[in-house]
């Protein structure tokens, strides 16, 4: 019957208005009309007239995005073609084979194409598994278990097959069906197994418990009680590393790979018979008796459908993640499409109304544009005034000023898994690689790196700005790979950024010159760090700017960072303050109590002054940030310090003053910095700035500025480079860094007596004796005479002043010429 | 009248002066009896016919009653199952309603958040104008 019904699923992104279009199977047109009337709304003209199953359908599997194989207890394997709406019999299995599970051999192995003819594994109730070719020929049958084989899964690269049986054993087989090992054996049947993201661990059910077992025999096994009833189905997503389980206690749950519970559903009316992740890990589907549900990865439900299907035993997503098929207990095969996805940017709202149609609404004047596509829409992204839509064959780029004439170019590989946008260009990720395109449709670059697995990249692991691409390395999650966006070459001679802990999330800032590009990263301990991306020579400092940060986002127009810190919503008005004046950073924060956001909010976007968050229950909430900081950033980048001061005086906000202080200091704008520091009552700093201003030469004031931001080594190097040996020594003396001072003095054969004199004075003050051997050694040969020293210092200073004056005259003369 | 020698011999004459061996009285009674018997047989026959018709009718009625009875039982069962069906339908609808309610709650929260942002922005605008 063609159960054409409507209602959509809607994964990801803003405003949850979920619907799922689905259509069932079975050739009966009368039923079709009847069901159409039942749900009203739109219909899908799709009838499968030729054949259908007479018995319970046990398993389904996609070959391409439009072709599905299904197996039933009536011993038939049917092929469903969605384009022609035809069903054909692939093969009628022998009477003794009752199929239970099928899984297609994975299609692509790494980058190179799989050449082998397509086969799938079919497990059956007589304890065998069969390797079946696409035309339905049973290539091989292997006796595997006592009792039924309940599950059979290929690993991600197709090198191993795992089977689980009613006898409680789990066995690993080679590609050709040779037994490699029996991984485990337990007293109760194993109903479901799943491979871990790297194919190095497996997850299986053991009654009410879930078990994660690494393939290496010595590694630790993780086991926990997951449900109050027998667990029927599990799935493990390779992109987000989350685990799904559905059980006879009528609940489904989401876990992370450490076995921590992320979500537990309320109790349903019937046992949960199937769960399945969409390939991109953003959504998952759950099946139960007469029930089909689409849920977000955080567990809350987008859409619920009550089709007349009986229990849904298996759910399988097509590779592009736009549609799914379910094997139903009453002999139907149900097809469902994800539509009604939703994107918002400023005043535009884009909705995927049908599989090939989008509606664009301009909220300010209620103008509606309808965008039609030739093929199914797979992914889309709306930001920076551009809408990028990837269909199965083409990519469409729309400008928000003109919705009529998109720019269209062909895509090489079908399934785009991720789109990231920056102001000037965007990044497409598909199974084969990463591609940077300009909004004019030109391919700019295509970064490559060893061990690249583009198919498992997600939005947390990739960040894009106008000039830089950052990618978290999947093989070693402490490492962040950085690429130049325009050339696709690795930055800083291919040396990646390495953090001390595993990185969870990365984000590049979007504004300012490329030399000052910063990257914010959250590590496993949920600490937020900031570091610069482009650097010459020295290792960049990775500075911590927050802790217990769960989610973050950069602003699109200024380098302002917002995040959820512990339970507070925090905005870092000027995160780079950490590089100039670390202690100023806490003063530049804008903190809002997070209690208004319930459970686990996640930041979706920070556009203009508006932050969009999604709460744990799936509702969207918004928060506005005062606009002054954005304006201040503008003034600072265009060096309009007078305006900046006026703005701060107008806004009367301490955090703004603190921002201005840090900004002006970073730009060496001392007068402004002095006023800003005075406004926030940082008197010692005001004094220090005054001292910097009084420095006789440029080099020494530069050095003092470096000292101000705590970069002692750099300051010393600057002074030594300028030949100001005495000043370098003095810096070390001021910091009580005696050994270094003496070392410098000895090395440059000057001011040894000065160092000794200060040391003596210091020791006397604290009533202590000299114990340092080097000082004792030098003290013998040198006589300390304060008057002489003072004179020497005076001389040095005047020399410096003279030099500086000459330099300025010279430069002004040069300028005049 | 003198004894008729014929009568003695057992012969009689009837009204039509025909010779008879039976007494005219007896003969008359006999024929009367015969008539009555005939009548009786006729009536019995009629009665049987009527009763037969009646039995047939009653049989038919019984059959009809039987079918009606079965129908009634069927209907009663159907009624019971309809109640169950309705229950299942209700359950399904309840689930859908719960889903919609959750969605509504999400929208309510979103609306509240947006209203809050609106009021914040209005406040900001007012302040801005006041300070200028």
mmCIF file with all atom_site columns, C-alpha atoms in Angstrom, chain B residues 12-19:
data_model
loop_
_atom_site.group_PDB
_atom_site.id
_atom_site.type_symbol
_atom_site.label_atom_id
_atom_site.label_alt_id
_atom_site.label_comp_id
_atom_site.label_asym_id
_atom_site.label_entity_id
_atom_site.label_seq_id
_atom_site.pdbx_PDB_ins_code
_atom_site.Cartn_x
_atom_site.Cartn_y
_atom_site.Cartn_z
_atom_site.occupancy
_atom_site.B_iso_or_equiv
_atom_site.pdbx_formal_charge
_atom_site.auth_seq_id
_atom_site.auth_comp_id
_atom_site.auth_asym_id
_atom_site.auth_atom_id
_atom_site.pdbx_PDB_model_num
ATOM 1 C CA . UNK B 1 12 ? -86.913 -54.247 2.349  1.00 0.00 ? 12 UNK B CA 1
ATOM 2 C CA . UNK B 1 13 ? -88.149 -51.755 -0.109 1.00 0.00 ? 13 UNK B CA 1
ATOM 3 C CA . UNK B 1 14 ? -86.977 -48.256 -0.014 1.00 0.00 ? 14 UNK B CA 1
ATOM 4 C CA . UNK B 1 15 ? -88.750 -45.090 -1.031 1.00 0.00 ? 15 UNK B CA 1
ATOM 5 C CA . UNK B 1 16 ? -87.898 -45.664 -4.606 1.00 0.00 ? 16 UNK B CA 1
ATOM 6 C CA . UNK B 1 17 ? -89.250 -49.176 -4.265 1.00 0.00 ? 17 UNK B CA 1
ATOM 7 C CA . UNK B 1 18 ? -85.933 -50.748 -4.811 1.00 0.00 ? 18 UNK B CA 1
ATOM 8 C CA . UNK B 1 19 ? -85.152 -53.929 -3.057 1.00 0.00 ? 19 UNK B CA 1
#
